[in-house]
C-alpha positions as a printed Julia matrix, in Angstrom:
358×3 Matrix{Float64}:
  86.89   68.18   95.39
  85.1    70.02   98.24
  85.41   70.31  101.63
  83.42   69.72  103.65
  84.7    69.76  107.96
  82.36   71.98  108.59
  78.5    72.74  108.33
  78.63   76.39  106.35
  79.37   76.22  102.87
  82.05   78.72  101.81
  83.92   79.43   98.41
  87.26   80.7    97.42
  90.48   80.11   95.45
  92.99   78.29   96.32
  96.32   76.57   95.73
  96.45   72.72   95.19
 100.34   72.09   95.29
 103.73   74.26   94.98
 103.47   75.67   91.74
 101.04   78.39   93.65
  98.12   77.78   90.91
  95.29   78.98   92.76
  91.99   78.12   91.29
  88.23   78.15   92.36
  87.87   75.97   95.61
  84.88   75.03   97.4
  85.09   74.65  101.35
  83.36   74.76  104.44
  83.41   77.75  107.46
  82.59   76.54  111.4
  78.7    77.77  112.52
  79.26   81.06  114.21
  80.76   80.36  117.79
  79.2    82.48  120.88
  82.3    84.79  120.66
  82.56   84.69  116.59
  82.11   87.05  114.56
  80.91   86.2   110.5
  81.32   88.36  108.02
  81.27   88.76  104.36
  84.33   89.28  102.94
  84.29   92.21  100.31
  88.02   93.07   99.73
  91.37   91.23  100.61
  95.01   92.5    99.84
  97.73   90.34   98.41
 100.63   90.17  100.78
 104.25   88.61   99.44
 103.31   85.91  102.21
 100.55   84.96   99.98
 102.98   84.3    97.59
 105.16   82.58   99.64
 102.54   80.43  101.08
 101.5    79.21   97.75
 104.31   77.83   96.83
 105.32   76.52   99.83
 109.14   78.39  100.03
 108.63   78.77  103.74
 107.55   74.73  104.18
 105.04   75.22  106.48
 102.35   75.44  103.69
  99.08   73.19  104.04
  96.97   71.88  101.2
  94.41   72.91  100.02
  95.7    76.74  100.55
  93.34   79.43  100.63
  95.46   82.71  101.27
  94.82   86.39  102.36
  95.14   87.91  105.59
  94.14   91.58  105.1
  90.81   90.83  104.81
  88.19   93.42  105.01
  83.97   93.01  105.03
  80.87   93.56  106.66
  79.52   91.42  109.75
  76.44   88.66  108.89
  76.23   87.67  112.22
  77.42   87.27  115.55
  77.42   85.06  118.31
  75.19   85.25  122.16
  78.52   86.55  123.84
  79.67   89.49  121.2
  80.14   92.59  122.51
  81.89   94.57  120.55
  80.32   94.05  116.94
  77.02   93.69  115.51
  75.35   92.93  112.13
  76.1    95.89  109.48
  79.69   96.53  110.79
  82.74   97.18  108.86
  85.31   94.69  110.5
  88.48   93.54  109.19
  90.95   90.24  109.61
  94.76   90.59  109.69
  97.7    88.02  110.09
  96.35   86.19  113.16
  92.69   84.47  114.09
  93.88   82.84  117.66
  96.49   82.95  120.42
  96.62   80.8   123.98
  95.31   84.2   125.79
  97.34   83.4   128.83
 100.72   83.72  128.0
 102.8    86.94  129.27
 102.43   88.25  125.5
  98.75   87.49  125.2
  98.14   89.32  128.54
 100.59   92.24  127.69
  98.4    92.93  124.37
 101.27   91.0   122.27
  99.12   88.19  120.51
 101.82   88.41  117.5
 104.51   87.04  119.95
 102.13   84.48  120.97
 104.3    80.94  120.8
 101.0    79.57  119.97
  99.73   81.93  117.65
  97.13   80.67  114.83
  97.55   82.19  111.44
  94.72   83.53  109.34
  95.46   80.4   106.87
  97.71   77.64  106.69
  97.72   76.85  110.29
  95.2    74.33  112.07
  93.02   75.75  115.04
  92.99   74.08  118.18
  90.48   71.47  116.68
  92.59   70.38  114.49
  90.9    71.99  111.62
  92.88   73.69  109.23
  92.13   77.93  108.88
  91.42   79.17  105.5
  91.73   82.84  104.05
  90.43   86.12  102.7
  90.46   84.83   99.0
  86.95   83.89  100.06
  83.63   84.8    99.91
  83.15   84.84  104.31
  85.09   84.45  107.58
  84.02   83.19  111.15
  86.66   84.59  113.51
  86.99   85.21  117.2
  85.76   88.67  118.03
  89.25   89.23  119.53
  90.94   89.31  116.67
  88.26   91.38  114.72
  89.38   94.71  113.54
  86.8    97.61  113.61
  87.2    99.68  110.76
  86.11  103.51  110.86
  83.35  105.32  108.66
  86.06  107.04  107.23
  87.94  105.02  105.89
  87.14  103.23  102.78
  87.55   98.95  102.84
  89.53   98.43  100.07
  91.96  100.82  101.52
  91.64   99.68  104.99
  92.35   95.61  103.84
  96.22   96.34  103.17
  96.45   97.93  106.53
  95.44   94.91  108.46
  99.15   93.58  107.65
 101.35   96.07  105.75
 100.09   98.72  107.87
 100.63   97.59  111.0
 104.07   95.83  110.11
 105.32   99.36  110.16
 103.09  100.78  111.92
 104.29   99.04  115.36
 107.6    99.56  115.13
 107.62  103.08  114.42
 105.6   103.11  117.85
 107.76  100.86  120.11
 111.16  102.38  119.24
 110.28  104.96  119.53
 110.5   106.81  116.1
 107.04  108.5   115.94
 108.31  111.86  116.98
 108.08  114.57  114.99
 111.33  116.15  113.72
 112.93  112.6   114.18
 114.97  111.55  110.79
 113.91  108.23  109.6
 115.04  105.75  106.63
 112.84  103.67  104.92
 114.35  100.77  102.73
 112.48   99.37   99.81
 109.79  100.72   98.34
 107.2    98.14   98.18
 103.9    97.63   99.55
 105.43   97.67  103.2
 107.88  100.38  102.52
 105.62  102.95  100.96
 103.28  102.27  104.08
 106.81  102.92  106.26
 106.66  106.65  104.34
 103.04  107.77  104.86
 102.73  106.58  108.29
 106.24  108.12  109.36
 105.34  111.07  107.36
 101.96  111.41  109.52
 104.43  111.17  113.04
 106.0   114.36  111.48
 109.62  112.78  110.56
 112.16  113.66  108.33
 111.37  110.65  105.84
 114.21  108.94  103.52
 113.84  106.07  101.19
 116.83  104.33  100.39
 116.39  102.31   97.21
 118.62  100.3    94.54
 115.97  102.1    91.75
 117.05  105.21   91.0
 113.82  105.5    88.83
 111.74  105.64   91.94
 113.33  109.39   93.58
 110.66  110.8    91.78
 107.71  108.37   93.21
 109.14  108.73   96.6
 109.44  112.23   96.86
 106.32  113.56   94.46
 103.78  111.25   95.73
 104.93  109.46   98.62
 105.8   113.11  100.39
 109.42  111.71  101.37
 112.02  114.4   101.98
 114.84  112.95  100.39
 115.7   109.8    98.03
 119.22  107.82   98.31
 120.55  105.32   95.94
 121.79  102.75   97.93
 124.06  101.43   95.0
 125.72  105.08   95.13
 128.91  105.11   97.67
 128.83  108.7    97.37
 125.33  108.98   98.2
 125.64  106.35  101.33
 128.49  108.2   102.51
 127.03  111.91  102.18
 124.12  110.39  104.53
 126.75  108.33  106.88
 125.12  109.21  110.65
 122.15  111.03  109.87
 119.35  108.87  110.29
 117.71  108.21  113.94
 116.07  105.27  113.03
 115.32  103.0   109.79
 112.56  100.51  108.82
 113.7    97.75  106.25
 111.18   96.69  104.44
 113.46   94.43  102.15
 112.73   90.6   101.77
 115.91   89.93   99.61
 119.63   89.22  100.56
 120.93   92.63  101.28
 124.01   94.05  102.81
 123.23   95.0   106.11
 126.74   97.41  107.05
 125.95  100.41  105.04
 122.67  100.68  106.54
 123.92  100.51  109.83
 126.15  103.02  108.66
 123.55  105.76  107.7
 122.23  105.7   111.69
 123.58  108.27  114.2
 124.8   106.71  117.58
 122.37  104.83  119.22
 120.47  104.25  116.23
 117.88  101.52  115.14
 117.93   99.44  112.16
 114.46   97.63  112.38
 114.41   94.81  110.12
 110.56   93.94  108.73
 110.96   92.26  105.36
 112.11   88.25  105.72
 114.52   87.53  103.29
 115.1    83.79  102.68
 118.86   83.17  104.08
 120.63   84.67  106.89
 122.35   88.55  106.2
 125.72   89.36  107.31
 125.84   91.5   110.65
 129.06   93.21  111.27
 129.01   93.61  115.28
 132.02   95.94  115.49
 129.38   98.32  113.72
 126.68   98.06  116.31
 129.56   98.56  119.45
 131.02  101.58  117.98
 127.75  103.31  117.82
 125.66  101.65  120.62
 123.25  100.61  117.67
 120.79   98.45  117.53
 119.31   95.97  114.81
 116.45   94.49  115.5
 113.07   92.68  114.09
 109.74   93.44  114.17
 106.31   91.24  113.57
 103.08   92.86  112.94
 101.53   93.97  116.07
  98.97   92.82  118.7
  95.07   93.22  118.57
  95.09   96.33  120.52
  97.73   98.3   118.46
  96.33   97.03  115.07
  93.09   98.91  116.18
  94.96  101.81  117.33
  96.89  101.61  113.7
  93.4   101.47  111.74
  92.25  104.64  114.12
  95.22  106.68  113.31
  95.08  106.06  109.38
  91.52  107.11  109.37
  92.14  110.01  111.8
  95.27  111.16  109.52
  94.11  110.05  105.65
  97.0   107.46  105.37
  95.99  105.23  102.83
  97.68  102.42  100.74
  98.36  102.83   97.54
  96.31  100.37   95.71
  95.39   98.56   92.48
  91.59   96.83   92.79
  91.4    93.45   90.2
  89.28   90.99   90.19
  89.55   87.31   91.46
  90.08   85.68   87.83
  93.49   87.87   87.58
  94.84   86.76   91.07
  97.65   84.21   89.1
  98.6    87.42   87.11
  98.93   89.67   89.8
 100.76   86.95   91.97
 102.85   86.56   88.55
 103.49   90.52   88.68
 103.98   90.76   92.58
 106.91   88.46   91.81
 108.88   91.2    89.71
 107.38   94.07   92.38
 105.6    95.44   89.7
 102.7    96.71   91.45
 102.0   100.47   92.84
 102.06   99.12   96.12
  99.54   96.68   96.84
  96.87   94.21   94.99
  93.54   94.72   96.44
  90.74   91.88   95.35
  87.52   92.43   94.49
  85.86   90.01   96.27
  82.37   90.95   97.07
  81.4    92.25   93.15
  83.57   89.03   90.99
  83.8    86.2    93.74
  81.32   83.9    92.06
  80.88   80.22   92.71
  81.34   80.02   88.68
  84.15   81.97   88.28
């Protein structure tokens, strides 16, 4: 059944229930706003939240479900009071399509730590109405939370930035390990943790990618450009590495240990933690006081920085890693992000196999 809240007609796929089905879905977009910006969406990455989302494991999920928030397209139209957009423009959509704007956070350029944040989909705008996502054929978003997305930088590339990007991107840049000559860890090699490589490469560290998959060294250090490849499984390994690293980003959404990661920092080291694994992990304190260490979290990043982020990759060639399918395969693909077997990140076809038939 369609529907129908609002007056544009819009189409996508999306998930009925918990089993995560998705399936064609036709729904309805608000009439550009005088701050919106509408746009055609042409690509949109899958993000493990997508996954999550569908099947509800967070319980937060809304039905009917459209997912997507790295969303990436070219603007239709735009409202009396745009300024910084016009029709023709490459734009992209990340995690977020709202905050209060008044809060210390939303003042200080930190719309991710908004309390009041609205996400891309599964979330309700301040109407009441519910937000849909990217797996769809066009978006009507706040120019705020618009992404501008360079020449340069092609959009199926530029879609996964808008959250896998950033999610390392901003930490890197707040704590400081951007620098170059800096030694930095990277944990898990997914579609956040190769991200973690290319942008730390690009700062000029010393990158290391510790992974339980010993059949990744190769990936890591051939194509990736990391300097060096630890099995985390390997005692002697860990214990060769024990205080070398200034800083590490864990990109890891499973149960993991926690204590021989802490392990690998030098004093005053930073675990940043990035993937959300399901139950708590066991933190060892004694490990953090003996080293004046640090483990802490991270959540995308604000409007302002996301820009910055897109700038940068254009500037410096940092690209995802992609593979480009069409809509009809999105329940395979969701099936193969499951067992991480994707090189790094599922990129949708919207624009060319999007049909209202399909």
């Amino acid at each position: 059944m369609a529907e129908t809240e609002h007056p544009r007609k819009a189409f996508g796929w999306a998930a009925r229930d918990p089993s995560g089905l998705l399936s064609p879905f036709h729904f309805s977009r608000r009439e550009t706003g005088e701050k919106d910006v509408a746009f055609k969406v042409l690509y949109c990455g899958i993000c493990h939240s997508d996954l999550h989302f569908a099947k509800n494991e967070w319980g937060s999920s809304i039905y009917p479900l459209v997912p997507g928030h790295e969303i990436a397209g070219v603007v239709t139209e735009v409202g009396s009071k745009v300024v910084k957009f016009k029709v023709g423009d490459r734009v992209g959509v990340g995690c977020m399509v709202d905050s209060c704007h008044t809060c210390l956070n939303c003042v200080d350029n930190l719309e991710n730590y908004c309390p009041q944040y609205t996400l891309t989909y599964s979330a309700k705008y301040r109407d009441g109405t519910i937000t849909y996502g990217g797996f769809s054929d066009s978006m009507v978003v706040d120019e705020h939370f618009v992404i501008r997305i360079p020449d340069g930088l092609p959009l199926e590339a530029a879609a996964p930035l808008l959250c896998a990007g950033i999610t390392v991107f901003s930490p890197l840049r707040y704590f400081a390990l951007d620098k170059p000559g800096l030694n930095v860890g990277v944990v898990g090699l997914g579609g956040l943790g190769h991200m973690a490589v290319k942008f730390a490469k690009a700062f000029g560290a010393k990158v290391t990618v510790i992974s339980t998959s010993p059949n990744k060294k190769e990936e890591a250090i051939q194509h990736l450009g990391a300097d060096s490849f630890i099995i985390s499984r390997d005692p002697d390994q860990m214990q060769a590495a024990n205080g070398t690293l200034d800083g590490i980003i864990d990109t890891v959404s499973a149960v993991h240990p926690l204590l021989p990661l802490i392990g690998l920092l030098k004093s005053h080291g930073k675990l940043v933690v990035v993937g959300a694994p399901e139950k708590p992990l066991e933190l060892s304190v004694i490990s953090l006081i003996l080293g004046r260490k640090i483990v802490a979290g991270s959540n995308i990043g604000g409007m302002k920085e996301t820009q910055e982020m897109m700038d940068f990759a254009a500037e410096h060639n940092v690209k995802p890693d992609i593979e480009i399918i069409p809509i009809d395969y999105v329940n395979t693909a969701m099936e193969r992000l499951l067992k991480a077997d994707v090189k790094y990140r599922f990129v949708i076809d919207i624009g060319n196999t999007l049909k209202p038939s399909s």
